[in-house]
CSV table of C-alpha atoms and ligand atoms in Angstrom, one decimal:
chain,number,residue,atom,x,y,z
A,1,MET,CA,27.0,-46.9,36.1
A,2,ARG,CA,25.9,-43.3,35.3
A,3,ILE,CA,22.4,-42.6,36.5
A,4,THR,CA,20.7,-39.3,35.7
A,5,ALA,CA,17.5,-38.3,37.5
A,6,LEU,CA,15.1,-35.4,37.3
A,7,ALA,CA,13.9,-34.2,40.7
A,8,GLY,CA,11.7,-31.7,42.5
A,9,GLY,CA,11.8,-31.4,46.2
A,10,VAL,CA,10.6,-33.8,48.9
A,11,GLY,CA,9.4,-36.7,46.7
A,12,GLY,CA,12.5,-36.4,44.6
A,13,ALA,CA,14.9,-36.1,47.5
A,14,ARG,CA,13.6,-39.0,49.4
A,15,PHE,CA,13.7,-41.2,46.4
A,16,LEU,CA,17.3,-40.1,45.7
A,17,ARG,CA,18.4,-40.9,49.2
A,18,GLY,CA,16.9,-44.4,48.8
A,19,LEU,CA,18.6,-44.7,45.4
A,20,ARG,CA,22.0,-43.9,47.0
A,21,ALA,CA,21.3,-46.4,49.7
A,22,HIS,CA,20.3,-49.1,47.2
A,23,LEU,CA,23.5,-48.5,45.1
A,24,ASN,CA,25.7,-48.6,48.2
A,25,ARG,CA,24.3,-51.9,49.4
A,26,THR,CA,24.7,-53.5,45.9
A,27,PRO,CA,28.4,-54.3,45.3
A,28,ALA,CA,28.0,-54.3,41.5
A,29,LEU,CA,26.5,-50.8,41.5
A,30,SER,CA,28.2,-49.2,44.5
A,31,ASP,CA,30.5,-47.0,42.4
A,32,SER,CA,27.6,-45.6,40.3
A,33,THR,CA,27.3,-41.9,40.0
A,34,ILE,CA,24.1,-39.9,40.1
A,35,THR,CA,23.5,-36.7,38.3
A,36,VAL,CA,20.4,-34.9,39.6
A,37,ILE,CA,18.7,-32.3,37.4
A,38,GLY,CA,16.9,-30.2,39.9
A,39,ASN,CA,13.8,-28.0,39.4
A,40,THR,CA,14.4,-24.3,39.9
A,41,GLY,CA,10.9,-23.2,38.9
A,42,ASP,CA,10.1,-23.0,42.7
A,43,ASP,CA,12.8,-20.4,43.2
A,44,ILE,CA,11.9,-17.1,44.7
A,45,THR,CA,13.6,-14.0,45.9
A,46,LEU,CA,12.7,-13.2,49.5
A,47,PHE,CA,14.2,-10.4,51.6
A,48,GLY,CA,16.7,-9.8,48.9
A,49,LEU,CA,17.9,-13.5,49.1
A,50,ARG,CA,17.6,-16.1,46.3
A,51,VAL,CA,15.9,-19.2,47.7
A,52,CYS,CA,15.9,-22.4,45.8
A,53,PRO,CA,13.6,-24.7,47.7
A,54,ASP,CA,13.8,-27.9,45.6
A,55,LEU,CA,17.6,-27.8,45.2
A,56,ASP,CA,18.0,-27.3,48.9
A,57,THR,CA,15.6,-30.1,49.8
A,58,VAL,CA,17.7,-32.5,47.7
A,59,MET,CA,20.9,-31.1,49.1
A,60,TYR,CA,19.8,-31.2,52.8
A,61,THR,CA,18.2,-34.7,52.4
A,62,LEU,CA,21.3,-36.3,50.8
A,63,GLY,CA,23.6,-34.4,53.1
A,64,GLY,CA,21.8,-35.5,56.3
A,65,GLY,CA,20.6,-32.0,57.3
A,66,ILE,CA,17.0,-32.2,56.5
A,67,ASN,CA,14.1,-31.7,58.9
A,68,GLU,CA,12.7,-35.3,58.5
A,69,GLU,CA,9.1,-34.5,59.7
A,70,GLN,CA,8.6,-31.5,57.4
A,71,GLY,CA,10.6,-33.0,54.6
A,72,TRP,CA,12.1,-29.6,53.8
A,73,GLY,CA,14.2,-27.1,55.8
A,74,ARG,CA,16.9,-27.8,58.3
A,75,ALA,CA,16.9,-30.1,61.3
A,76,ASP,CA,17.2,-28.5,64.7
A,77,GLU,CA,16.0,-25.2,63.3
A,78,THR,CA,15.3,-22.0,65.1
A,79,GLN,CA,13.3,-18.9,63.9
A,80,SER,CA,15.0,-15.9,65.3
A,81,VAL,CA,15.6,-14.1,62.0
A,82,GLN,CA,12.0,-14.6,60.9
A,83,GLY,CA,10.9,-13.3,64.2
A,84,GLU,CA,13.0,-10.1,63.8
A,85,LEU,CA,11.7,-9.6,60.3
A,86,ALA,CA,8.1,-9.9,61.6
A,87,ALA,CA,8.9,-7.4,64.3
A,88,TYR,CA,9.9,-4.9,61.5
A,89,GLY,CA,6.8,-5.8,59.5
A,90,ALA,CA,8.9,-7.2,56.7
A,91,VAL,CA,6.9,-9.4,54.4
A,92,PRO,CA,6.1,-12.1,53.4
A,93,GLN,CA,5.7,-14.0,56.6
A,94,TRP,CA,3.9,-17.0,55.0
A,95,PHE,CA,7.1,-18.6,53.7
A,96,GLY,CA,9.0,-20.2,56.6
A,97,LEU,CA,12.7,-19.7,56.6
A,98,GLY,CA,14.7,-20.9,59.6
A,99,ASP,CA,17.9,-19.4,60.9
A,100,ARG,CA,20.2,-22.2,59.6
A,101,ASP,CA,18.4,-22.2,56.3
A,102,PHE,CA,18.9,-18.4,56.0
A,103,GLY,CA,22.7,-19.2,56.0
A,104,THR,CA,22.3,-21.1,52.8
A,105,HIS,CA,20.4,-18.3,51.1
A,106,ILE,CA,22.8,-15.7,52.3
A,107,ALA,CA,25.8,-17.6,51.0
A,108,ARG,CA,24.0,-18.3,47.7
A,109,SER,CA,23.0,-14.7,47.2
A,110,GLN,CA,26.4,-13.4,48.0
A,111,TRP,CA,28.0,-15.7,45.4
A,112,LEU,CA,25.4,-15.0,42.8
A,113,GLY,CA,26.1,-11.3,43.4
A,114,GLN,CA,29.8,-11.9,42.8
A,115,GLY,CA,28.9,-13.2,39.4
A,116,LEU,CA,29.0,-17.0,39.9
A,117,SER,CA,26.3,-19.0,38.1
A,118,LEU,CA,23.6,-20.9,39.9
A,119,SER,CA,25.4,-24.1,38.9
A,120,GLU,CA,28.7,-22.9,40.4
A,121,VAL,CA,26.9,-21.8,43.6
A,122,THR,CA,25.0,-25.0,43.9
A,123,ALA,CA,28.2,-27.0,43.5
A,124,ARG,CA,29.8,-24.9,46.3
A,125,LEU,CA,26.9,-25.4,48.6
A,126,CYS,CA,26.8,-29.2,47.9
A,127,ASP,CA,30.5,-29.5,48.7
A,128,ARG,CA,29.7,-28.6,52.3
A,129,TRP,CA,27.1,-31.4,52.5
A,130,GLY,CA,29.4,-34.0,51.0
A,131,LEU,CA,27.4,-34.8,47.9
A,132,PRO,CA,30.5,-35.2,45.6
A,133,ASP,CA,31.9,-37.7,48.1
A,134,GLN,CA,28.7,-39.7,47.6
A,135,GLY,CA,29.1,-39.6,43.8
A,136,VAL,CA,26.2,-37.2,43.5
A,137,ARG,CA,26.2,-34.1,41.3
A,138,LEU,CA,23.3,-31.7,41.7
A,139,LEU,CA,22.7,-29.5,38.7
A,140,PRO,CA,20.0,-26.8,38.5
A,141,MET,CA,18.0,-27.3,35.4
A,142,SER,CA,19.0,-23.8,34.2
A,143,ASP,CA,21.3,-21.0,35.3
A,144,SER,CA,18.8,-18.5,34.0
A,145,PRO,CA,16.0,-17.6,36.5
A,146,VAL,CA,12.8,-19.4,35.7
A,147,GLU,CA,9.9,-18.9,38.0
A,148,THR,CA,6.6,-20.8,38.0
A,149,HIS,CA,3.6,-18.5,38.3
A,150,VAL,CA,0.0,-19.6,38.7
A,151,VAL,CA,-2.9,-18.0,37.0
A,152,ILE,CA,-5.9,-17.7,39.4
A,153,ASP,CA,-9.2,-15.9,39.2
A,154,SER,CA,-8.6,-12.4,40.6
A,155,GLU,CA,-11.4,-12.6,43.1
A,156,ASP,CA,-9.7,-15.6,44.7
A,157,GLY,CA,-6.7,-15.7,47.0
A,158,GLY,CA,-7.5,-13.4,49.9
A,159,GLY,CA,-7.5,-9.6,50.1
A,160,ASP,CA,-3.8,-8.7,49.6
A,161,GLY,CA,-3.4,-9.0,45.9
A,162,ASP,CA,-1.4,-6.3,44.2
A,163,GLY,CA,-4.4,-5.1,42.3
A,164,ALA,CA,-2.3,-4.7,39.2
A,165,GLY,CA,-4.3,-7.0,36.9
A,166,GLY,CA,-7.8,-5.4,36.9
A,167,GLY,CA,-9.0,-8.2,34.7
A,168,PRO,CA,-10.7,-11.4,35.7
A,169,GLN,CA,-7.5,-13.3,36.3
A,170,ARG,CA,-4.1,-12.6,37.9
A,171,ALA,CA,-0.9,-14.5,38.3
A,172,VAL,CA,0.9,-15.2,41.6
A,173,HIS,CA,4.2,-16.8,42.3
A,174,PHE,CA,4.0,-20.5,42.6
A,175,GLN,CA,5.0,-20.3,46.3
A,176,GLU,CA,2.2,-17.9,47.1
A,177,TRP,CA,-0.3,-20.3,45.6
A,178,TRP,CA,1.3,-23.4,47.1
A,179,VAL,CA,2.3,-22.1,50.6
A,180,ARG,CA,0.0,-19.2,51.4
A,181,MET,CA,-3.1,-20.4,49.6
A,182,ARG,CA,-2.3,-24.1,50.2
A,183,ALA,CA,-3.3,-24.7,46.5
A,184,ALA,CA,-7.0,-24.3,47.7
A,185,VAL,CA,-7.6,-21.7,45.0
A,186,PRO,CA,-8.2,-23.3,41.6
A,187,ALA,CA,-5.2,-22.9,39.4
A,188,ARG,CA,-6.2,-22.0,35.8
A,189,LYS,CA,-2.7,-22.2,34.3
A,190,PHE,CA,0.9,-22.5,35.1
A,191,ILE,CA,3.4,-20.2,33.4
A,192,ALA,CA,7.2,-20.8,33.6
A,193,VAL,CA,8.2,-17.1,33.6
A,194,GLY,CA,11.7,-16.7,32.0
A,195,MET,CA,11.6,-20.1,30.2
A,196,ASP,CA,11.6,-18.5,26.8
A,197,ARG,CA,15.0,-17.0,27.5
A,198,ALA,CA,16.3,-20.0,29.4
A,199,THR,CA,18.9,-22.6,28.4
A,200,ALA,CA,19.8,-25.8,30.1
A,201,ALA,CA,22.5,-25.4,32.6
A,202,PRO,CA,26.0,-26.7,31.8
A,203,GLY,CA,26.1,-30.5,31.9
A,204,VAL,CA,22.3,-31.0,31.9
A,205,LEU,CA,21.8,-32.2,28.3
A,206,ASP,CA,25.1,-34.2,28.4
A,207,ALA,CA,23.9,-35.9,31.6
A,208,ILE,CA,20.8,-37.1,29.7
A,209,ARG,CA,22.7,-38.1,26.6
A,210,GLU,CA,25.5,-39.9,28.4
A,211,ALA,CA,23.5,-41.7,31.1
A,212,ASP,CA,23.3,-45.4,31.3
A,213,ILE,CA,19.9,-45.2,32.8
A,214,ILE,CA,17.5,-42.3,33.5
A,215,LEU,CA,15.1,-42.2,36.4
A,216,LEU,CA,12.1,-40.0,37.1
A,217,PRO,CA,11.5,-40.0,40.9
A,218,PRO,CA,8.0,-39.6,42.2
A,219,SER,CA,8.1,-35.8,41.9
A,220,ASN,CA,5.2,-33.6,41.1
A,221,PRO,CA,4.5,-34.3,37.4
A,222,VAL,CA,3.4,-30.7,36.6
A,223,VAL,CA,5.3,-28.2,38.7
A,224,SER,CA,8.5,-30.3,39.3
A,225,ILE,CA,9.1,-32.7,36.4
A,226,GLY,CA,6.9,-30.7,34.0
A,227,ILE,CA,8.9,-27.6,34.5
A,228,ILE,CA,12.2,-29.3,34.0
A,229,LEU,CA,10.8,-30.9,30.8
A,230,GLY,CA,10.1,-27.4,29.5
A,231,VAL,CA,13.7,-26.4,29.6
A,232,PRO,CA,14.8,-26.1,25.9
A,233,GLY,CA,16.5,-29.3,24.8
A,234,VAL,CA,15.6,-31.5,27.8
A,235,ARG,CA,12.6,-33.2,26.4
A,236,ASP,CA,14.3,-33.8,23.0
A,237,ALA,CA,17.3,-35.2,24.8
A,238,LEU,CA,15.1,-37.6,26.7
A,239,ARG,CA,13.3,-38.7,23.5
A,240,GLY,CA,16.6,-39.3,21.8
A,241,SER,CA,18.3,-41.0,24.6
A,242,VAL,CA,19.6,-44.5,24.2
A,243,ALA,CA,19.3,-45.1,27.9
A,244,PRO,CA,16.0,-46.4,29.2
A,245,VAL,CA,13.9,-43.9,31.1
A,246,VAL,CA,12.0,-45.4,34.1
A,247,GLY,CA,9.7,-43.4,36.3
A,248,VAL,CA,8.1,-43.9,39.7
A,249,SER,CA,4.4,-42.8,40.0
A,250,PRO,CA,3.9,-40.0,42.6
A,251,LEU,CA,0.3,-41.2,43.0
A,252,ILE,CA,-0.9,-44.0,45.2
A,253,GLY,CA,-4.5,-45.1,44.6
A,254,GLY,CA,-5.0,-42.2,42.3
A,255,ALA,CA,-4.1,-39.6,44.9
A,256,PRO,CA,-0.9,-37.7,45.8
A,257,VAL,CA,0.9,-38.9,48.9
A,258,ARG,CA,1.6,-35.4,50.1
A,259,GLY,CA,1.3,-32.0,48.5
A,260,HIS,CA,-1.3,-31.0,45.9
A,261,ALA,CA,-0.4,-32.8,42.7
A,262,ASP,CA,-4.1,-33.4,42.2
A,263,ALA,CA,-4.7,-29.6,42.0
A,264,CYS,CA,-1.8,-29.2,39.6
A,265,LEU,CA,-3.1,-32.0,37.3
A,266,THR,CA,-6.6,-30.6,37.3
A,267,ALA,CA,-5.2,-27.2,36.2
A,268,ILE,CA,-3.7,-28.8,33.1
A,269,GLY,CA,-6.7,-30.9,32.4
A,270,VAL,CA,-5.1,-34.2,33.2
A,271,GLU,CA,-6.7,-36.9,35.4
A,272,CYS,CA,-5.2,-37.8,38.7
A,273,THR,CA,-4.3,-41.3,37.8
A,274,ALA,CA,-1.0,-43.2,37.4
A,275,GLN,CA,-2.1,-43.8,33.8
A,276,ALA,CA,-2.6,-40.2,33.0
A,277,VAL,CA,0.7,-39.1,34.6
A,278,ALA,CA,2.5,-41.8,32.5
A,279,GLY,CA,0.7,-40.2,29.5
A,280,LEU,CA,2.5,-36.9,30.2
A,281,TYR,CA,5.8,-38.7,29.6
A,282,ALA,CA,4.6,-41.1,26.9
A,283,ASP,CA,7.0,-39.8,24.2
A,284,PHE,CA,10.1,-40.8,26.2
A,285,LEU,CA,9.1,-43.1,29.0
A,286,ASP,CA,10.1,-46.8,28.8
A,287,GLY,CA,9.2,-48.2,32.2
A,288,TRP,CA,6.8,-47.1,34.9
A,289,LEU,CA,6.4,-48.2,38.5
A,290,VAL,CA,2.9,-47.9,39.9
A,291,ASP,CA,1.5,-48.8,43.3
A,292,ASP,CA,-0.3,-52.0,43.7
A,293,LEU,CA,-3.5,-50.0,44.1
A,294,ASP,CA,-3.2,-48.5,40.6
A,295,GLU,CA,-4.2,-51.4,38.4
A,296,PRO,CA,-1.4,-52.1,36.1
A,297,GLY,CA,-2.3,-53.1,32.6
A,298,ILE,CA,-5.2,-50.9,31.9
A,299,GLY,CA,-5.1,-47.5,30.1
A,300,PHE,CA,-1.3,-47.1,30.1
A,301,PRO,CA,0.5,-45.8,27.0
A,302,PRO,CA,1.3,-48.6,24.5
A,303,ARG,CA,4.8,-50.2,24.7
A,304,LEU,CA,5.3,-48.9,28.3
A,305,GLU,CA,6.6,-51.6,30.7
A,306,VAL,CA,4.5,-51.2,33.8
A,307,GLN,CA,5.2,-52.9,37.1
A,308,ALA,CA,3.2,-52.7,40.2
A,309,ARG,CA,4.7,-52.8,43.8
A,310,PRO,CA,4.2,-50.8,47.0
A,311,LEU,CA,5.4,-47.3,46.5
A,312,TRP,CA,5.2,-45.8,50.0
A,313,MET,CA,8.6,-44.3,50.8
A,314,ASN,CA,8.0,-45.0,54.5
A,315,ASP,CA,11.7,-45.3,55.6
A,316,LEU,CA,15.1,-45.6,54.1
A,317,GLU,CA,14.9,-49.4,53.6
A,318,THR,CA,11.5,-49.4,51.8
A,319,THR,CA,12.6,-46.4,49.7
A,320,ALA,CA,15.8,-48.2,48.8
A,321,ASP,CA,13.7,-51.1,47.7
A,322,ILE,CA,11.5,-48.9,45.5
A,323,ALA,CA,14.7,-47.3,43.9
A,324,GLY,CA,16.1,-50.8,43.5
A,325,ALA,CA,13.0,-51.9,41.6
A,326,ALA,CA,13.3,-48.8,39.3
A,327,VAL,CA,17.0,-49.5,38.7
A,328,ASP,CA,16.3,-53.2,38.0
A,329,LEU,CA,13.5,-52.4,35.5
A,330,ALA,CA,15.8,-49.9,33.8
A,331,LEU,CA,18.6,-52.5,33.5
A,332,LYS,CA,16.2,-55.1,32.2
A,333,LEU,CA,14.9,-52.6,29.5
A,334,ARG,CA,18.5,-51.8,28.6
A,335,ARG,CA,19.2,-55.4,27.8
A,336,THR,CA,16.0,-55.7,25.7
A,337,PRO,CA,15.8,-52.5,23.7
A,338,SER,CA,12.4,-52.1,22.0
A,339,VAL,CA,12.4,-52.3,18.2
B,1,GDP,P1,8.1,-31.0,46.2
B,1,GDP,O1,8.8,-30.2,45.2
B,1,GDP,O2,8.6,-30.8,47.6
B,1,GDP,O3,6.6,-30.9,46.1
B,1,GDP,O4,8.5,-32.5,45.9
B,1,GDP,P2,8.4,-33.3,44.6
B,1,GDP,O5,7.9,-32.6,43.4
B,1,GDP,O6,9.8,-33.9,44.4
B,1,GDP,O7,7.5,-34.5,45.0
B,1,GDP,C1,6.2,-34.3,45.3
B,1,GDP,C2,5.4,-35.6,45.0
B,1,GDP,O8,6.0,-36.7,45.7
B,1,GDP,C3,4.0,-35.5,45.4
B,1,GDP,O9,3.2,-35.5,44.2
B,1,GDP,C4,3.7,-36.8,46.1
B,1,GDP,O10,2.6,-37.5,45.7
B,1,GDP,C5,5.0,-37.6,45.9
B,1,GDP,N1,5.3,-38.4,47.0
B,1,GDP,C6,5.6,-38.0,48.3
B,1,GDP,N2,5.8,-39.1,49.1
B,1,GDP,C7,5.7,-40.2,48.3
B,1,GDP,C8,5.7,-41.6,48.6
B,1,GDP,O11,6.0,-42.1,49.7
B,1,GDP,N3,5.5,-42.4,47.5
B,1,GDP,C9,5.2,-42.0,46.3
B,1,GDP,N4,5.0,-42.9,45.3
B,1,GDP,N5,5.1,-40.6,46.0
B,1,GDP,C10,5.4,-39.8,47.0
B,2,CA,CA1,9.0,-28.1,44.7
């Protein structure tokens, strides 16, 4: 079976690892392949290096190199390079990059500099982590640089703004808002800079069109899934897909499990509920897993098949069960297409 999934960072990566585990333990599905369309809106250039946090989180998690406690970055990490940069006064210091992780960004930047596309570079990096051997293909959503920026009130956000705006609002890179400001400053708007010139990376639209089932892991609906949906052609391909699209709610009891999805939803004027998040996908979503705490049946888009179950991705086993429930729902919807 061909499975296509859209994914951000930690939530997406954990779900995908559970999905692989579920497929491996299910003989009828063990030879299934997974194509992951990864968010690159979080990408940033730091110290001259191209950093792709969400792609790397997926790669390290599936490849067994992730820092489990953090959910991002490498296991057994050291900070010598960052310490040296700090000693020189090189900034920013608010974005944590470990020494092993630096290796990834140096290799990526070198290959990009030699003219390889981000898709080609990502495939090379994933080879090292054995993703192809697991039947997993990680595709960046686009090979063109797209960066999510956050519009905030200019008096917010500490004293080291660039002062360029002069007006009542200014835009900062998503990472500055998320990591340095911890999303505590109200976001007024998200802008996907470069999206107007972006096209879907090779294989992305085909992966949606040719999938047997399509899954939306519990990734951030605004700055992970929402950004991917903004890539020209992606949303249309999902709407037109014959394969059922099943999503997993990133909210439990109307709150994000980790991260600041609530602040992101507020910025776009959407309630922080499993119903409202489903509403963001209403034009293409067929099935939706919500947590038991989120009252199935009330306020969901019409014709959406909603199932409630525990959605805490506590460990690999429970995550595999969640992924299994998503796959089963998709297979059920595949057999009973809506009219
Ligand atoms: P990021 O790019 O690292 O922020 O990761 P994603 O966008 O892929 O996922 C972030 C989302 O994952 C957040 O909105 C969380 O609410 C959600 N999430 C994290 N852990 C869990 C979990 O155990 N269960 C569910 N249902 N959602 C989770
Ligand atoms: Ca992210």
